Structures are given as C-alpha cells and as structure tokens.
mmCIF file of C-alpha atoms in Angstrom:
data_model
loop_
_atom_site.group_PDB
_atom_site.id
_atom_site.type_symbol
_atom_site.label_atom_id
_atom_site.label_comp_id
_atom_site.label_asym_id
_atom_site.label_seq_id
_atom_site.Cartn_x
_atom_site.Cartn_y
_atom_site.Cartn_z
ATOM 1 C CA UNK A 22 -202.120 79.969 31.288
ATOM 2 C CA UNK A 23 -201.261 80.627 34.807
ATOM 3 C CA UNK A 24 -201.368 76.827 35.215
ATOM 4 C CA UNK A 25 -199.244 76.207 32.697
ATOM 5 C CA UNK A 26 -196.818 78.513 34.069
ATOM 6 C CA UNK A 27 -194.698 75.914 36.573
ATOM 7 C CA UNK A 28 -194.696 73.563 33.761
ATOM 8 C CA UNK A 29 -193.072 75.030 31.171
ATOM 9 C CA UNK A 30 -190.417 77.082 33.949
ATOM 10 C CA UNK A 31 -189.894 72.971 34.767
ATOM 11 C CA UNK A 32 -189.361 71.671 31.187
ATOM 12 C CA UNK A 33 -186.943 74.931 30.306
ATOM 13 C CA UNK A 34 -184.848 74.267 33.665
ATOM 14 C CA UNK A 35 -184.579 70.520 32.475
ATOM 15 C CA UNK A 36 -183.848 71.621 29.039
ATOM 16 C CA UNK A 37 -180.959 73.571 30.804
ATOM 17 C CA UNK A 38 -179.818 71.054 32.756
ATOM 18 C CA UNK A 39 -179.278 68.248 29.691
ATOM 19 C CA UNK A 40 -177.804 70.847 27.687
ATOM 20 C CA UNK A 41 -175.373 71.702 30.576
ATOM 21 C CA UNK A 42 -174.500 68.311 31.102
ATOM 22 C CA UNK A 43 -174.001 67.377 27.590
ATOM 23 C CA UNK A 44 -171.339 70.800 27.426
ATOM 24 C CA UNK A 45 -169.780 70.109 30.628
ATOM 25 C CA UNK A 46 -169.021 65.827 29.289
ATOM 26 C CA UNK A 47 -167.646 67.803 25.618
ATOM 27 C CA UNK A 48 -165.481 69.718 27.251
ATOM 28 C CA UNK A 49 -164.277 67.138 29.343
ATOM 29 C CA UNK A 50 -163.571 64.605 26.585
ATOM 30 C CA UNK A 51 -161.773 67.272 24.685
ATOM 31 C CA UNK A 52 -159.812 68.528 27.533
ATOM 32 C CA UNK A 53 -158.597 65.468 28.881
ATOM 33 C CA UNK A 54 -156.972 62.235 26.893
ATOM 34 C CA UNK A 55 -158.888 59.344 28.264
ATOM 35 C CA UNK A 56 -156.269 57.070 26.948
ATOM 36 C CA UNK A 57 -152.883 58.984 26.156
ATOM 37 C CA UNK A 58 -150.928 56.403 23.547
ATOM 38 C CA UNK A 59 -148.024 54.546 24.860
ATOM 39 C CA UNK A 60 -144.761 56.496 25.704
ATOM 40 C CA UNK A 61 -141.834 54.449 23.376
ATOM 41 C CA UNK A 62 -138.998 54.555 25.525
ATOM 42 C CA UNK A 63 -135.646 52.152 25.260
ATOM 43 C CA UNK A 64 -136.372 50.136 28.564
ATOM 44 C CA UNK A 65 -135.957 46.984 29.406
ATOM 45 C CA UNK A 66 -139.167 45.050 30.249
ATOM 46 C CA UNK A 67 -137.716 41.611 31.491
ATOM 47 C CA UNK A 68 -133.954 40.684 31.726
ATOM 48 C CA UNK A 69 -131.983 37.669 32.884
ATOM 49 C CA UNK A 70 -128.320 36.546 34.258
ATOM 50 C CA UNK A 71 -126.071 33.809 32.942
ATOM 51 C CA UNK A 72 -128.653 32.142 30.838
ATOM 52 C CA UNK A 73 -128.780 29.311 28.007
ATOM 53 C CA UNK A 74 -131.390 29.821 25.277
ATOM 54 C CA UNK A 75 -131.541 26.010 23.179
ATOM 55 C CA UNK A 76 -133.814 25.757 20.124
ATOM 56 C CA UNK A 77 -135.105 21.931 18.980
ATOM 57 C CA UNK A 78 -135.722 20.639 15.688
ATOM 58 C CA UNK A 79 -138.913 18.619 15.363
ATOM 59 C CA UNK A 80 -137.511 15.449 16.397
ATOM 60 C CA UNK A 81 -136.666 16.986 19.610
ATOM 61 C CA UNK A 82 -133.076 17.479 18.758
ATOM 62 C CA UNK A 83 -130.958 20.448 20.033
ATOM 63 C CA UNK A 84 -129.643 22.411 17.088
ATOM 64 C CA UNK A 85 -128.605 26.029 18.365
ATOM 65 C CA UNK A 86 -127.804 27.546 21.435
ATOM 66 C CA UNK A 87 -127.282 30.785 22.935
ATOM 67 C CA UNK A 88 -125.765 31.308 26.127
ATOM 68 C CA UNK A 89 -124.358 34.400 27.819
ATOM 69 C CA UNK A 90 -123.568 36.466 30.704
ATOM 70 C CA UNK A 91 -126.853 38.486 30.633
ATOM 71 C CA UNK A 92 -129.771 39.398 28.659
ATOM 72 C CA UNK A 93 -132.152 42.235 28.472
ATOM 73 C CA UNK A 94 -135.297 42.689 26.474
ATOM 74 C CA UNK A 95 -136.378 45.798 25.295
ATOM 75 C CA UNK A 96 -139.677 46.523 23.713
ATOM 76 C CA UNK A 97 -139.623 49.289 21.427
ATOM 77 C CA UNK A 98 -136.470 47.576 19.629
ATOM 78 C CA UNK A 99 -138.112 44.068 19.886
ATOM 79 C CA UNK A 100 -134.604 42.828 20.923
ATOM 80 C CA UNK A 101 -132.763 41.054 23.555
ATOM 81 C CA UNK A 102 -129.148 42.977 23.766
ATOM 82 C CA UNK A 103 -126.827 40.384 25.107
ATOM 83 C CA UNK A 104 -123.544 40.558 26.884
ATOM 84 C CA UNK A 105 -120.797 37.863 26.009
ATOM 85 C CA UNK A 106 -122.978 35.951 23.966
ATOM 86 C CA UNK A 107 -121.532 32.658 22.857
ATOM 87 C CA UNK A 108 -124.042 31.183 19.884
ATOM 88 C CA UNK A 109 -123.089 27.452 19.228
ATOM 89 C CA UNK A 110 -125.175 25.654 16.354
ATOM 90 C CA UNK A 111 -125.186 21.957 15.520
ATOM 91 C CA UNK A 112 -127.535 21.301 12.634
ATOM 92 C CA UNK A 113 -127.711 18.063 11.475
ATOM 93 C CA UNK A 114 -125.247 16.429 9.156
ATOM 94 C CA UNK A 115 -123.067 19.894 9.037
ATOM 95 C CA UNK A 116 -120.118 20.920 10.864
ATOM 96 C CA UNK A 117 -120.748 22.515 14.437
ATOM 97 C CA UNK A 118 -120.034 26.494 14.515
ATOM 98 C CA UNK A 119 -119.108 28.873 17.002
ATOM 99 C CA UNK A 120 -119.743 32.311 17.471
ATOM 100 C CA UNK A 121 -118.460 34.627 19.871
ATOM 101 C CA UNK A 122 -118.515 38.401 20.523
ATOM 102 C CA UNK A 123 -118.389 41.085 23.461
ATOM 103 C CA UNK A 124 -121.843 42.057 22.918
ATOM 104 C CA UNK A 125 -124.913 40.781 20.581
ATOM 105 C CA UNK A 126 -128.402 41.087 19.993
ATOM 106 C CA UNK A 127 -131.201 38.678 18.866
ATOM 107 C CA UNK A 128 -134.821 39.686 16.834
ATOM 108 C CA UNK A 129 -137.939 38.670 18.473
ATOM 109 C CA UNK A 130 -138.263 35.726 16.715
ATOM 110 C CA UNK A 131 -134.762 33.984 17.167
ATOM 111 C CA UNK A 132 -133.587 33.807 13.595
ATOM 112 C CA UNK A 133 -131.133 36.719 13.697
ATOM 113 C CA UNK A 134 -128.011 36.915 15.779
ATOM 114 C CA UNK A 135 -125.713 40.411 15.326
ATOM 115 C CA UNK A 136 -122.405 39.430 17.048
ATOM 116 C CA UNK A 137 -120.897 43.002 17.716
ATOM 117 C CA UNK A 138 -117.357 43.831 18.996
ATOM 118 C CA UNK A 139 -114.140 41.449 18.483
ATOM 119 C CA UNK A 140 -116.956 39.067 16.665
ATOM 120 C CA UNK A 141 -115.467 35.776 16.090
ATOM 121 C CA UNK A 142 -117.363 32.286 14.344
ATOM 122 C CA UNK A 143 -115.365 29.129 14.334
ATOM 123 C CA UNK A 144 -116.225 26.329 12.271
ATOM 124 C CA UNK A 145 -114.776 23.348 14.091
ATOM 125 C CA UNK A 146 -112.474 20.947 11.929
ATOM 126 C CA UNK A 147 -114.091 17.033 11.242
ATOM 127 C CA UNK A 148 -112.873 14.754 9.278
ATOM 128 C CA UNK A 149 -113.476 16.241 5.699
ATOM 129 C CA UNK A 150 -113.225 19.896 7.029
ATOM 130 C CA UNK A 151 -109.780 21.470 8.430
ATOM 131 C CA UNK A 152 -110.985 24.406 11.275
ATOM 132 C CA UNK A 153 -112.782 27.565 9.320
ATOM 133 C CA UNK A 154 -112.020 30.870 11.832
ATOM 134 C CA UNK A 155 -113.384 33.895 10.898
ATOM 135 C CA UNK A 156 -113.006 37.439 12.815
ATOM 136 C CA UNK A 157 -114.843 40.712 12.217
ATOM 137 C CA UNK A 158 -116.298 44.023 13.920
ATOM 138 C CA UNK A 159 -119.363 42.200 13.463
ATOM 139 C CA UNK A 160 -120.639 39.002 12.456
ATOM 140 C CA UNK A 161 -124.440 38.168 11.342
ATOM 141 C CA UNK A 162 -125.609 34.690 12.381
ATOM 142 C CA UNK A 163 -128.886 32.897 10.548
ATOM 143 C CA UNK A 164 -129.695 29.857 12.793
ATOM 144 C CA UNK A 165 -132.090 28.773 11.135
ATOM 145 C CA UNK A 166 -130.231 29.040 7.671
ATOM 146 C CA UNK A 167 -126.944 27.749 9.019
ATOM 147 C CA UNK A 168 -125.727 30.999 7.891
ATOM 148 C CA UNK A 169 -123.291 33.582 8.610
ATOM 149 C CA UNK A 170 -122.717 36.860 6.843
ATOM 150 C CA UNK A 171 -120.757 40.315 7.032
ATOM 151 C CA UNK A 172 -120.259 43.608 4.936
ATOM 152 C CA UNK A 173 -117.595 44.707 7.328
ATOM 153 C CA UNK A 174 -113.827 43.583 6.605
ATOM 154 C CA UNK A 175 -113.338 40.454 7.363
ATOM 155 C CA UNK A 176 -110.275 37.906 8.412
ATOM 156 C CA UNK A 177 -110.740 33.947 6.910
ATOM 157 C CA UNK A 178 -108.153 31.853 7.976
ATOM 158 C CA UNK A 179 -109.646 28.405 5.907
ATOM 159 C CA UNK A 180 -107.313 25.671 7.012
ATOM 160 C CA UNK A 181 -103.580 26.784 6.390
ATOM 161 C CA UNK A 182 -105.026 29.195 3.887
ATOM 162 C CA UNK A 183 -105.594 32.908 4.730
ATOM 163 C CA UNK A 184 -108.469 35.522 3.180
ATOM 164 C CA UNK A 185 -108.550 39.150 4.106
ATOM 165 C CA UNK A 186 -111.527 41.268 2.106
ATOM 166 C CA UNK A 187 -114.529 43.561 2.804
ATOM 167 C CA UNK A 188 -117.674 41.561 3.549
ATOM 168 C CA UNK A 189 -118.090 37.711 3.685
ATOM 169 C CA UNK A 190 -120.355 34.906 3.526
ATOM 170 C CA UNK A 191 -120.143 31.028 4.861
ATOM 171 C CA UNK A 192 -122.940 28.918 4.356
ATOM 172 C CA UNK A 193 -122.184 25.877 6.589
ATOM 173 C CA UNK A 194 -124.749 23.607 4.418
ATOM 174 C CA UNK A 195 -122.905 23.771 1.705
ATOM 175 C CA UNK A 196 -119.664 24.834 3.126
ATOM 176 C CA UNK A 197 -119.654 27.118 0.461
ATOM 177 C CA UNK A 198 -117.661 30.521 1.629
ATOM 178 C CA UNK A 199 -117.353 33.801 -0.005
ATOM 179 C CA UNK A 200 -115.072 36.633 0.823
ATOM 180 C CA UNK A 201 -115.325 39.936 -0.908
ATOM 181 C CA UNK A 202 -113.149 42.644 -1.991
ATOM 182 C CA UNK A 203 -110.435 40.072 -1.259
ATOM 183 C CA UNK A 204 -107.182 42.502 -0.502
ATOM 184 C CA UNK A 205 -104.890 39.451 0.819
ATOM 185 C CA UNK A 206 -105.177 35.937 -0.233
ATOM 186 C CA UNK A 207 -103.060 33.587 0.543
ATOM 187 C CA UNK A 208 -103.782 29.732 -0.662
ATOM 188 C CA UNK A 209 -101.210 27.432 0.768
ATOM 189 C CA UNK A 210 -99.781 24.862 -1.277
ATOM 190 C CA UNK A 211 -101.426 21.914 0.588
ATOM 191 C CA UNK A 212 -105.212 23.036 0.361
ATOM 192 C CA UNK A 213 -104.842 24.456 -3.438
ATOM 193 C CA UNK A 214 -103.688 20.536 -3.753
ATOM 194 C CA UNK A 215 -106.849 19.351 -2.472
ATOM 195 C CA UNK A 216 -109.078 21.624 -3.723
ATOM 196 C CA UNK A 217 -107.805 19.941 -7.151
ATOM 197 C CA UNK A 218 -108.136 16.901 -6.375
ATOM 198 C CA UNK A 219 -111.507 17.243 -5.722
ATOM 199 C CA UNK A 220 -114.556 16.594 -8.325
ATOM 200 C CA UNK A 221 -115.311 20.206 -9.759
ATOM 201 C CA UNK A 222 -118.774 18.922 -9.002
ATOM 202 C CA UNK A 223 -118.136 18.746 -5.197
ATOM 203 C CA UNK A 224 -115.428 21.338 -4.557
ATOM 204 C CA UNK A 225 -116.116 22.912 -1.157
ATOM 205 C CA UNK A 226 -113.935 25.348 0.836
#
C-alpha cells in the first residue's frame, strides 16, 4: 500500500490539474467574446472626387452615365450618396435623358438612382419628340429600364403642353408618360393637334 501511496497522490494531482485547466479555458470562453459581431455604423468605407461612372451594353456600347462632384460609399446602407450627380442615359434607339439633382444616391448594384433635392430629368427633343422636362423633390431613375418614376408632386412641361399632379411616370421606351392626381393641365392647341393626327395605335406623348 505504502508503494502505492506516491502513485495515486500523482494521478489525483493530475486529475486536479486537467480539471483546473478545463474550468479556467470555460470561464475564459464565457467571459470573453472571441469574436464580438461587427459594429453597423453609417461610415464611409471608400469615397471618390469628381468622378464618371459609364455602364456598357454587350456590344461595348456606352448607355448610362453617372458623373458628379463626389461620391461616398457606405456599407451598412449598401449605397453610394452622391453630391451633384448628373445621370445621362442613351439607350439605344430612344431619346437621350437627363437627370439632375443637388444630391443622389445609387443601390449596390447600379440599377437605382434617387435624385433628391431640386431633382430635374430632361428628355432631349429629336426629330419625332419636342423636349420632355420634368421637376420634382425627387426623381427615381431605372437605368436599366429606361425608366423614371415619382410619388411626390410633380411639374411636366411635354412640349408647349404643361402637367402639374402628385406622382409621375415616363417610360422613355415607349415614351409613354403618366402624371397622377393631375391638378393643372394644360394641352396647347398645337400638340392636342398632333396627338390626333396620330394612329391611335402609335399615339405617344
């Protein structure tokens, strides 16, 4: 027995010692985050002066661009915020469009433009078209659509004609525009004359 003794008094002290060190990691994995999530904060993670942002179609050809006097990118939001954006698309075979404002912001993925503050789209005149101009509060651009869309009210002045309503909708595809809520509408005599003389068929604005 007595020379069992030291060998037992060993094996307890190592029985200690694991148990010990198997509290003393517990504790420590309980007490202290090992990897503490992610604090979401709004700030910017990459920005950029006076830039030009162009987007191709698969032939290569430019069909929208954004420009401006700077950009930030913020990750929690997934946005850039843009100051004195200018958004200029030329899809092909429709009229080119304008769109201004004093500040904007694009999704990640480039197929959302919020023009915010004096927000102003022009539809430049070609030969079919007289010039579309259209100012708002704020003004929703869909590049990829062709599309531009508002639920705030809305000023239309469509060639000599003039449209005043809450909310509109151009779609420059189909030239198609919408105004809603229409308060003040004034049709001048010269495009209510062409708008007849036009194939019901094809009417456009």
């Amino acid at each position: 027995m007595k020379e069992r003794l030291p060998s037992l008094v060993a094996v307890l002290l190592l029985g200690l010692l694991v148990l010990g060190t198997w509290w003393a990691s517990d504790y420590a994995l309980r007490s202290i985050e090992i990897d503490p999530p992610r604090r979401v904060t709004h700030e910017r993670d990459s920005w950029s002066d006076q830039f030009t942002m162009v987007r191709t179609d698969a032939d290569g050809r430019a069909i929208n661009r954004l420009e401006g006097e700077s950009m930030e990118h913020f990750p929690d939001t997934l946005t850039y915020e843009i100051t004195a954006p200018r958004a200029v698309g030329h899809q092909p075979d429709t009229p080119i469009t304008v769109g201004t404002a004093d500040r904007g912001t694009l999704d990640e993925h480039g197929d959302r433009i919020v023009l915010d503050g004096n927000a102003h789209l022009k539809r430049l005149p070609d030969a079919e078209h007289k010039l579309l101009d259209v100012r708002s509060t704020q003004l929703i651009i869909e590049p990829d659509l062709d599309l531009v869309h508002t639920d705030r009210p809305a000023l239309v002045h469509n060639g000599n004609s003039t449209l005043r309503g809450k909310g509109m909708r151009y779609d420059n595809r189909t030239r198609q525009l919408t105004v809603h809520a229409a308060s003040d509408v004034k049709i001048s005599g010269e495009d209510q004359a062409a708008r007849n003389a036009e194939p019901k068929k094809n009417a456009q604005p």
